[in-house]
Coordinates of C-alpha atoms and ligand atoms in Angstrom, one line a residue:
M27 CA 0.0 0.0 0.0
K28 CA 1.4 3.4 -1.0
S29 CA -1.1 5.5 1.0
L30 CA -0.1 7.0 4.3
I31 CA -2.0 6.9 7.5
Y32 CA -1.7 9.6 10.2
E33 CA -3.3 9.8 13.7
H34 CA -4.7 13.0 15.4
H35 CA -3.9 15.0 12.3
P36 CA -4.5 18.8 12.3
L37 CA -6.9 20.0 9.6
T38 CA -6.3 23.8 9.8
D39 CA -4.1 23.9 6.7
M40 CA -6.2 21.3 4.9
T41 CA -9.2 23.6 4.3
T42 CA -9.2 27.1 2.7
F43 CA -11.2 28.5 5.7
G44 CA -8.2 27.7 7.9
V45 CA -10.2 27.1 11.0
P46 CA -8.8 24.8 13.7
A47 CA -9.9 21.1 13.9
H48 CA -8.3 17.6 14.1
A49 CA -9.0 14.3 12.4
R50 CA -8.8 11.1 14.5
F51 CA -7.2 9.5 11.4
L52 CA -6.2 11.0 8.1
V53 CA -5.2 8.8 5.1
A54 CA -3.4 10.4 2.2
L55 CA -4.8 8.2 -0.6
K56 CA -2.1 7.7 -3.2
Q57 CA -3.6 5.1 -5.5
T58 CA -7.0 3.6 -6.3
D59 CA -6.0 0.0 -5.4
D60 CA -5.5 1.0 -1.8
I61 CA -9.1 1.9 -1.1
P62 CA -10.4 -1.6 -0.1
Y63 CA -7.4 -2.0 2.3
I64 CA -8.1 1.4 3.9
L65 CA -11.8 0.7 4.3
G66 CA -11.1 -2.8 5.7
D67 CA -8.6 -1.5 8.3
V68 CA -10.0 -2.5 11.7
R69 CA -9.0 0.9 13.2
F70 CA -11.6 2.6 11.0
A71 CA -14.3 -0.1 11.1
H72 CA -16.9 1.7 13.3
M73 CA -15.9 5.2 12.4
P74 CA -17.4 7.8 10.1
I75 CA -15.4 8.1 6.9
M76 CA -15.2 11.3 4.8
I77 CA -13.4 12.2 1.6
L78 CA -11.4 15.4 1.3
G79 CA -10.0 17.0 -1.8
G80 CA -8.5 20.5 -1.5
G81 CA -10.8 21.5 1.3
S82 CA -12.1 24.5 -0.6
N83 CA -15.7 23.7 0.0
I84 CA -15.7 22.3 3.5
L85 CA -16.0 23.9 6.9
F86 CA -15.1 21.9 10.0
T87 CA -17.0 23.1 13.2
K88 CA -15.4 20.5 15.4
D89 CA -12.8 17.7 15.4
F90 CA -13.6 14.8 13.1
E91 CA -13.8 11.6 15.2
G92 CA -13.4 9.4 12.2
C93 CA -11.2 8.8 9.2
I94 CA -10.6 11.4 6.6
I95 CA -9.4 10.1 3.2
K96 CA -7.6 12.8 1.4
N97 CA -7.6 12.1 -2.2
E98 CA -4.2 12.4 -3.8
I99 CA -4.7 10.1 -6.8
S100 CA -3.1 12.1 -9.6
Y101 CA -2.8 11.1 -13.3
L102 CA -3.8 12.5 -16.7
D103 CA -4.2 10.1 -19.6
I104 CA -5.5 10.8 -23.1
L105 CA -7.9 8.0 -23.9
S106 CA -8.7 8.9 -27.5
E107 CA -8.4 11.8 -29.8
T108 CA -9.8 13.0 -33.2
D109 CA -9.5 16.2 -35.1
D110 CA -12.6 17.4 -33.3
H111 CA -12.2 16.4 -29.7
V112 CA -10.1 14.6 -27.1
I113 CA -11.2 12.2 -24.3
V114 CA -9.1 12.6 -21.3
S115 CA -9.1 10.7 -18.0
V116 CA -7.9 12.6 -14.9
G117 CA -7.1 11.4 -11.4
A118 CA -9.4 12.7 -8.7
G119 CA -6.5 14.3 -6.8
Y120 CA -5.3 16.3 -9.8
D121 CA -5.4 20.0 -9.1
W122 CA -8.4 21.5 -10.9
H123 CA -6.8 24.7 -12.1
D124 CA -3.7 22.8 -13.2
F125 CA -6.0 20.7 -15.4
V126 CA -7.6 23.8 -16.8
M127 CA -4.2 25.2 -17.6
Y128 CA -3.1 21.9 -19.2
A129 CA -6.2 21.7 -21.4
T130 CA -6.2 25.4 -22.5
E131 CA -2.5 25.3 -23.4
R132 CA -3.2 22.4 -25.8
G133 CA -6.3 24.2 -27.3
W134 CA -8.8 21.8 -25.7
G135 CA -11.9 23.8 -25.0
G136 CA -14.7 23.4 -22.4
V137 CA -13.2 24.2 -19.1
E138 CA -11.6 27.6 -19.7
N139 CA -14.4 29.5 -18.0
L140 CA -13.7 27.4 -14.9
A141 CA -10.2 28.6 -14.4
L142 CA -8.8 29.4 -10.9
I143 CA -11.5 27.5 -9.1
P144 CA -9.6 25.9 -6.2
G145 CA -9.7 22.2 -5.4
T146 CA -9.4 18.9 -7.1
V147 CA -10.7 17.3 -10.2
G148 CA -12.5 14.6 -8.1
A149 CA -14.6 17.2 -6.2
A150 CA -15.6 19.1 -9.4
P151 CA -18.6 16.8 -10.2
V152 CA -19.7 16.7 -6.5
Q153 CA -21.3 20.1 -6.6
N154 CA -21.0 20.4 -10.4
I155 CA -18.7 23.4 -10.2
G156 CA -19.8 26.4 -12.3
A157 CA -18.7 29.9 -13.2
Y158 CA -19.0 32.4 -15.9
G159 CA -21.8 30.7 -17.7
I160 CA -20.4 27.1 -17.7
E161 CA -20.9 24.0 -15.5
V162 CA -18.4 21.2 -15.4
A163 CA -21.1 18.6 -16.1
E164 CA -21.1 19.9 -19.8
T165 CA -17.7 18.3 -20.3
I166 CA -18.0 15.1 -18.3
V167 CA -18.4 11.8 -20.0
S168 CA -18.1 9.5 -17.0
I169 CA -16.8 9.2 -13.5
D170 CA -14.7 6.4 -12.1
V171 CA -15.8 5.5 -8.5
Y172 CA -15.3 3.0 -5.8
N173 CA -18.7 2.0 -4.4
R174 CA -18.4 1.8 -0.6
V175 CA -21.6 -0.2 -0.4
T176 CA -20.8 -3.0 -2.9
G177 CA -17.0 -2.8 -2.7
N178 CA -16.8 -2.6 -6.5
Y179 CA -15.0 -0.2 -8.8
E180 CA -17.7 1.2 -11.1
E181 CA -18.0 3.7 -14.0
L182 CA -20.9 6.2 -13.8
L183 CA -22.1 7.9 -16.9
A184 CA -22.7 11.7 -16.6
S185 CA -26.4 10.9 -17.2
D186 CA -26.4 8.8 -14.0
C187 CA -25.2 11.7 -11.8
A188 CA -28.3 14.0 -11.7
F189 CA -26.2 17.1 -12.2
G190 CA -28.0 20.3 -11.4
Y191 CA -27.2 23.8 -10.1
R192 CA -24.3 23.1 -7.6
T193 CA -25.6 19.6 -7.0
S194 CA -25.3 15.9 -8.1
I195 CA -26.0 12.5 -6.6
F196 CA -22.6 12.8 -4.8
K197 CA -24.1 15.6 -2.7
T198 CA -27.6 14.1 -2.3
T199 CA -28.9 10.5 -2.8
A200 CA -25.4 8.9 -3.0
R201 CA -23.7 11.2 -0.6
D202 CA -21.8 8.5 1.3
T203 CA -21.8 5.8 -1.4
Y204 CA -18.9 6.7 -3.8
I205 CA -15.3 7.6 -3.6
I206 CA -14.6 9.4 -6.9
T207 CA -11.2 8.1 -8.2
G208 CA -11.1 9.8 -11.6
V209 CA -13.1 11.8 -14.1
V210 CA -13.3 11.4 -17.9
F211 CA -13.8 14.6 -19.9
R212 CA -14.6 15.3 -23.5
L213 CA -12.9 18.5 -24.6
S214 CA -13.3 20.2 -27.9
K215 CA -10.5 21.0 -30.3
N216 CA -12.8 23.5 -32.1
A217 CA -14.5 25.1 -29.1
Q218 CA -16.4 28.3 -29.6
P219 CA -15.6 30.7 -26.7
R220 CA -18.5 31.0 -24.3
T221 CA -18.9 34.7 -23.5
T222 CA -22.5 35.1 -22.4
Y223 CA -21.6 36.2 -18.9
A224 CA -21.8 40.0 -18.6
A225 CA -18.7 40.6 -16.5
L226 CA -16.7 38.5 -19.0
V227 CA -18.1 40.4 -22.0
Q228 CA -17.3 43.7 -20.3
Y229 CA -13.7 42.7 -19.4
L230 CA -13.0 41.5 -23.0
D231 CA -14.4 44.8 -24.4
E232 CA -12.2 46.8 -22.0
Q233 CA -9.2 44.8 -23.3
N234 CA -10.3 45.4 -26.9
I235 CA -10.5 41.6 -27.5
S236 CA -13.2 41.0 -30.1
H237 CA -12.3 37.4 -31.1
P238 CA -11.1 35.8 -27.9
S239 CA -9.1 32.6 -27.9
L240 CA -9.5 29.9 -25.2
I241 CA -6.5 31.4 -23.5
D242 CA -7.9 34.9 -23.7
I243 CA -11.1 33.6 -22.0
R244 CA -9.1 31.7 -19.4
D245 CA -6.9 34.7 -18.6
A246 CA -9.9 37.0 -18.5
V247 CA -11.6 34.7 -16.0
I248 CA -8.4 34.6 -13.9
A249 CA -8.1 38.4 -13.9
I250 CA -11.8 39.0 -13.0
R251 CA -11.7 36.4 -10.2
R252 CA -8.4 37.9 -8.8
S253 CA -10.0 41.3 -8.7
K254 CA -13.2 40.1 -6.9
L255 CA -12.5 37.1 -4.8
P256 CA -10.2 36.9 -1.8
D257 CA -7.2 34.6 -2.2
P258 CA -7.7 31.8 0.4
R259 CA -3.9 31.7 1.0
V260 CA -4.2 35.3 2.3
L261 CA -7.8 35.4 3.7
G262 CA -9.6 32.2 4.7
N263 CA -12.8 31.6 2.7
A264 CA -14.6 28.9 0.7
G265 CA -15.8 31.0 -2.2
S266 CA -19.5 31.5 -2.3
F267 CA -20.9 30.4 1.0
F268 CA -24.6 30.4 -0.2
K269 CA -26.3 29.2 -3.3
N270 CA -28.5 31.5 -5.4
P271 CA -32.1 30.8 -4.4
Y272 CA -34.9 29.9 -6.9
I273 CA -38.1 31.7 -6.2
T274 CA -41.5 31.8 -7.8
Q275 CA -42.3 34.3 -10.5
D276 CA -45.0 35.7 -8.2
A277 CA -42.6 36.1 -5.3
Y278 CA -40.1 37.8 -7.6
H279 CA -42.7 40.3 -8.9
A280 CA -43.8 41.1 -5.4
L281 CA -40.2 41.8 -4.5
L282 CA -39.6 43.9 -7.6
A283 CA -42.3 46.3 -6.4
V284 CA -40.1 47.0 -3.4
Y285 CA -36.6 46.5 -5.0
P286 CA -37.1 47.6 -8.6
D287 CA -33.4 46.9 -9.4
M288 CA -33.4 43.3 -8.1
P289 CA -31.6 41.2 -10.8
S290 CA -32.7 37.8 -11.8
F291 CA -31.5 35.1 -14.2
E292 CA -32.3 31.7 -15.7
A293 CA -36.0 32.1 -15.6
D294 CA -38.4 29.3 -16.5
A295 CA -42.2 29.7 -16.7
D296 CA -42.6 29.5 -12.9
H297 CA -39.3 30.4 -11.3
V298 CA -36.4 32.8 -11.4
K299 CA -33.0 32.6 -9.7
V300 CA -32.0 35.7 -7.8
P301 CA -28.4 36.5 -6.8
A302 CA -28.0 35.8 -3.1
A303 CA -25.2 38.4 -3.1
F304 CA -27.7 41.1 -3.9
L305 CA -30.0 40.0 -1.1
I306 CA -27.1 39.9 1.4
D307 CA -25.6 43.2 0.2
R308 CA -29.0 45.0 0.4
A309 CA -29.5 43.6 3.9
G310 CA -26.4 45.5 4.9
W311 CA -24.0 42.6 5.4
K312 CA -21.3 43.3 2.8
G313 CA -18.0 44.2 4.4
R314 CA -19.4 43.6 7.9
R315 CA -17.1 42.0 10.4
I316 CA -18.0 40.2 13.6
G317 CA -14.9 39.3 15.6
A318 CA -12.7 36.9 13.6
V319 CA -15.1 36.4 10.7
G320 CA -17.1 38.6 8.3
V321 CA -18.6 39.2 4.9
H322 CA -16.1 40.1 2.2
D323 CA -16.2 43.7 1.2
K324 CA -16.1 43.1 -2.6
Q325 CA -18.4 40.0 -2.8
A326 CA -21.3 39.6 -0.4
L327 CA -21.6 35.8 -1.0
V328 CA -18.2 35.2 0.5
I329 CA -17.7 34.7 4.2
V330 CA -14.2 35.3 5.3
H331 CA -12.1 34.2 8.3
Y332 CA -9.6 36.8 9.4
G333 CA -7.7 34.4 11.7
G334 CA -8.2 33.2 15.2
G335 CA -11.8 32.2 14.7
T336 CA -13.6 28.9 14.6
G337 CA -15.9 27.0 12.3
Q338 CA -18.7 27.7 14.7
D339 CA -18.1 31.5 14.4
I340 CA -18.6 31.1 10.7
V341 CA -21.7 29.0 11.1
D342 CA -23.1 31.6 13.6
L343 CA -22.5 34.4 11.1
A344 CA -24.1 32.3 8.3
H345 CA -27.2 31.7 10.4
A346 CA -27.5 35.4 11.3
I347 CA -27.3 36.3 7.6
Q348 CA -29.9 33.6 6.6
A349 CA -32.3 34.8 9.3
D350 CA -32.0 38.4 8.3
V351 CA -32.4 37.7 4.6
F352 CA -35.5 35.6 5.4
E353 CA -36.9 38.4 7.5
K354 CA -36.4 41.0 4.9
Y355 CA -37.3 39.1 1.7
G356 CA -39.0 35.9 2.8
I357 CA -36.4 34.0 1.0
H358 CA -34.4 31.1 2.5
I359 CA -30.8 31.0 1.3
E360 CA -29.0 27.6 1.6
P361 CA -25.3 27.1 2.1
E362 CA -23.2 25.8 -0.8
V363 CA -20.4 24.9 1.6
N364 CA -20.3 21.4 3.2
V365 CA -20.5 21.9 7.0
W366 CA -19.2 19.2 9.3
Ligands
LIG413 C1 -11.8 31.4 -3.6 C2 -12.8 30.3 -4.0 C3 -13.5 30.4 -5.1 C4 -14.4 29.4 -5.5 N1 -15.1 29.6 -6.7 C5 -16.0 28.6 -7.0 C6 -16.8 28.8 -8.3 O1 -16.6 29.7 -9.0 N2 -17.6 27.8 -8.6 C7 -17.8 26.7 -7.8 O2 -18.6 25.8 -8.2 N3 -17.1 26.5 -6.7 C8 -16.2 27.4 -6.3 N4 -15.5 27.3 -5.1 C9 -15.8 26.1 -4.3 C10 -14.8 25.0 -4.4 O3 -13.6 25.4 -5.0 C11 -15.3 23.8 -5.3 O4 -16.5 23.3 -4.8 C12 -14.3 22.7 -5.5 O5 -14.8 21.8 -6.5 C13 -14.0 22.0 -4.2 O6 -12.9 21.1 -4.4 P1 -12.1 20.5 -3.3 O7 -11.2 19.5 -3.8 O8 -11.5 21.6 -2.5 O9 -13.2 19.8 -2.4 P2 -13.4 19.6 -0.9 O10 -13.8 21.0 -0.3 O11 -12.3 18.9 -0.3 O12 -14.7 18.7 -0.8 C14 -16.0 19.2 -1.2 C15 -17.0 18.1 -1.1 O13 -16.7 17.0 -2.1 C16 -16.5 15.8 -1.5 N5 -15.4 15.1 -2.2 C17 -14.2 15.7 -2.5 N6 -13.5 14.8 -3.2 C18 -14.2 13.7 -3.4 C19 -14.0 12.5 -4.0 N7 -12.8 12.2 -4.6 N8 -15.0 11.5 -4.0 C20 -16.2 11.8 -3.3 N9 -16.4 13.0 -2.7 C21 -15.5 13.9 -2.7 C22 -16.1 16.1 0.0 O14 -16.5 15.0 0.8 C23 -17.0 17.3 0.2 O15 -18.3 17.0 0.5 C24 -14.6 28.3 -4.7 C25 -13.9 28.1 -3.5 C26 -13.0 29.1 -3.1 C27 -12.1 29.0 -1.9

């Protein structure tokens, strides 16, 4: 077995929030074949098990009295290639942004709008990461998993994964069933740049780029993200703390009467999605600090940890924001971050 097992391991540097916590056991998973041996280890037999990637979407509020398997399986293999596209298989522990850089440098399109999202390739399908008008599910062919219930290695097709807005079976119905070991992507060699997102259009206009390449898009996304989002290496955070809520058309029109500038997007006949950032900002939370934690001054969706705080401080702040938003707008906003 190549994987390494640690006891009483600190988790502070293993999540981007950087709050203190310990794991009873931590396994650095180096290869897929080790999984049955790890899960069969008598020391972990009656303990909760959780999978950790880069820790950029997880908040620990207490010590984890179980075994954390940190996915460090890293490979990148081209499975097939035509003039039109490439099928590439990537290890779950491969750094997501490194994969985006690798793909865009080779002219493979599909993930360029998802540049600079922290974390691992294996976690990308879990919440179907999305940004700047794209979701990762659009490029996924299949997912290699270890099924903890049957003890088998399996391949799930993208159509098996119930991908939706920041969700999939890995977050819902099959939450504790699968360990994702790798993801197979189909990337285009003739990709048309996706520039529907207003901030991206504006940035490209400002740079006088009228026919952007994949690399122009990637670099624009990187520049916009750097200008808006705090770098977790400098200021603890997990990106957007809340999801954008869907509300009924009727509720939206009632709110419009009070807040005529309330934005909305992705409407269907019955529902619209409203930006949680707008609700939180208008409720007066943007830039507000309570002790060691606060709401980022440039992006109201991002809760930040200034240092010296705990996971519970962050949860308390999140609850206060949720209660205030509900009181002011009658809308319940749900966390995007996985709280343990
Ligand atoms: C500054 C910043 C910006 C961000 N911007 C975005 C954004 O634009 N769009 C977006 O969608 N997200 C964004 N995020 C959130 C986060 O980066 C993504 O959700 C990312 O995919 C998490 O990857 P991770 O490896 O860090 O996962 P972790 O935080 O380690 O884990 C996340 C969840 O996935 C599960 N998991 C992880 N790996 C596996 C595996 N191999 N098998 C099974 N389950 C697994 C974990 O148990 C956990 O429930 C941002 C975060 C930060 C800090």
